[in-house]
Tab-separated table of C-alpha atoms in Angstrom:
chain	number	residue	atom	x	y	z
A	15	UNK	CA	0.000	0.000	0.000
A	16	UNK	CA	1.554	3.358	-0.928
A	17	UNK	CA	1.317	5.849	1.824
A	18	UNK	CA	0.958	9.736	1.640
A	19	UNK	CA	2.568	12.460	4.668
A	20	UNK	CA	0.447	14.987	5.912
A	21	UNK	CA	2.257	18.063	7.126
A	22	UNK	CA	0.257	20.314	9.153
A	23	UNK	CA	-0.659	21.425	13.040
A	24	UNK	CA	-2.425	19.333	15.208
A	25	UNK	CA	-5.762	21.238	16.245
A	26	UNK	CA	-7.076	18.252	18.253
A	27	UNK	CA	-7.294	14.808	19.764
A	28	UNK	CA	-10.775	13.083	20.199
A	29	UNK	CA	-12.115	9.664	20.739
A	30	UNK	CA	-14.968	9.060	18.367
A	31	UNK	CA	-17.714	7.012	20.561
A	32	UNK	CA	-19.449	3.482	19.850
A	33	UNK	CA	-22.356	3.249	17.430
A	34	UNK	CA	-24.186	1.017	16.670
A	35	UNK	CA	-22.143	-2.097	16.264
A	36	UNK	CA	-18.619	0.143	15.764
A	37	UNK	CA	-16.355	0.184	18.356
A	38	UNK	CA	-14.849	3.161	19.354
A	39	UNK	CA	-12.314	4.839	17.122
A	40	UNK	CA	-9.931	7.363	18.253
A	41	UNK	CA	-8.991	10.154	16.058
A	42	UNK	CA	-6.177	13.435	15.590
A	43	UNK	CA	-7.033	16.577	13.320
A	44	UNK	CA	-4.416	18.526	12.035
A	45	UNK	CA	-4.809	21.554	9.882
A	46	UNK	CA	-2.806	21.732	6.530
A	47	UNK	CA	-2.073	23.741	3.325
A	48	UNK	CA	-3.034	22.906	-0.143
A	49	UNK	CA	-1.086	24.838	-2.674
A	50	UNK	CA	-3.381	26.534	-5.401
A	51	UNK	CA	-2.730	26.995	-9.260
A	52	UNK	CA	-2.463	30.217	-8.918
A	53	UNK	CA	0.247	30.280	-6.181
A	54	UNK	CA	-2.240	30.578	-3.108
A	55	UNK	CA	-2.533	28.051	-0.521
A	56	UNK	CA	-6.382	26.313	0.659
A	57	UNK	CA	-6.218	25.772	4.431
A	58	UNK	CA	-7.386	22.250	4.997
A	59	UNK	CA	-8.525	20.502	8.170
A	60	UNK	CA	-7.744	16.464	7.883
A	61	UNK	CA	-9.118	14.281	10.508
A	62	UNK	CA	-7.022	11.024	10.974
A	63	UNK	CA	-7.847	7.489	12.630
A	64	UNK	CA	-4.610	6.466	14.929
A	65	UNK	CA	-4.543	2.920	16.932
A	66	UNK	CA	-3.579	4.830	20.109
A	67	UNK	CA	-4.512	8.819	20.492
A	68	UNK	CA	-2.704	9.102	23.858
A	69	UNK	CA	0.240	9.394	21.744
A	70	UNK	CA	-0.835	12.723	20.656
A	71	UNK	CA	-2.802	14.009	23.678
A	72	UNK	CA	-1.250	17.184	24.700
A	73	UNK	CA	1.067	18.262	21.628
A	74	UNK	CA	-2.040	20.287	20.211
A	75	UNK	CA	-0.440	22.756	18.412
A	76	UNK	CA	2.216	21.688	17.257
A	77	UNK	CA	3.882	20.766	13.925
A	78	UNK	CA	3.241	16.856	12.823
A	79	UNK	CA	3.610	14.904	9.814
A	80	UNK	CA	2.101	11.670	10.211
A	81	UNK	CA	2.268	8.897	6.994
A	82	UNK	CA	-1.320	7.799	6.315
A	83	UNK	CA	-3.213	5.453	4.148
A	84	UNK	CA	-5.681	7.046	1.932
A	85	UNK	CA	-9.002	5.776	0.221
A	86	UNK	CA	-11.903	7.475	-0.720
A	87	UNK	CA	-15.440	5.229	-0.181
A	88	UNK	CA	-17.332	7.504	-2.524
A	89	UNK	CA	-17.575	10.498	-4.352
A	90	UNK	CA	-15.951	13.533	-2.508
A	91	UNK	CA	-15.395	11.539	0.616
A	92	UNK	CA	-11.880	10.627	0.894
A	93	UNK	CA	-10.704	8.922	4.480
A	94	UNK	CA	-6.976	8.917	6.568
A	95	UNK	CA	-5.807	6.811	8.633
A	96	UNK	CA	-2.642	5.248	10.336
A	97	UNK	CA	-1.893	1.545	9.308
A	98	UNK	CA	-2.440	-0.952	11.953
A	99	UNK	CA	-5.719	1.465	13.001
C-alpha cells in the first residue's frame, strides 16, 4: 500500500464514541495547506484514525507529519488513517 505524509498542526485529539455495532475509534485533526494553481494556498482541516490517540494528547499545536493510508469510499469523501488502526 503506498502511503501519503500529511504536514500540518495538530488542532485536536478526540475519541470518536461506539455506534451502533462500531467500536470506538480514536482520532487526531491537524490543519494543513493545499497549494493553489495560482500560487495561493487552501487551508485544509484532515481528521485522521490512529490505533492509540494518547500518543498525541497534549502536543495540540504543534507541527506533525504523520504517513497515512488514503481511500476514498465515494464520491468527494476521501478517508486517513494510520496503518495498523
Amino acid at each position: 500500500m503506498s502511503m501519503v505524509t500529511l504536514n500540518g498542526v495538530l488542532v485536536n485529539v478526540f475519541t470518536q464514541p461506539k455506534k451502533g455495532d462500531r467500536d470506538e475509534k480514536d482520532k487526531i485533526q491537524i490543519l494543513g495547506e493545499l497549494p493553489l494553481e495560482g500560487g495561493g494556498v487552501r487551508k485544509d482541516l484532515a481528521t485522521i484514525t490512529v490505533p492509540d490517540a494518547r500518543a498525541y494528547q497534549g502536543r495540540e499545536g504543534e507541527h506533525v507529519s504523520v504517513s497515512v493510508g488514503v481511500f476514498a469510499p465515494s464520491k468527494g469523501t476521501v478517508i486517513f488513517f494510520v496503518n495498523g488502526s
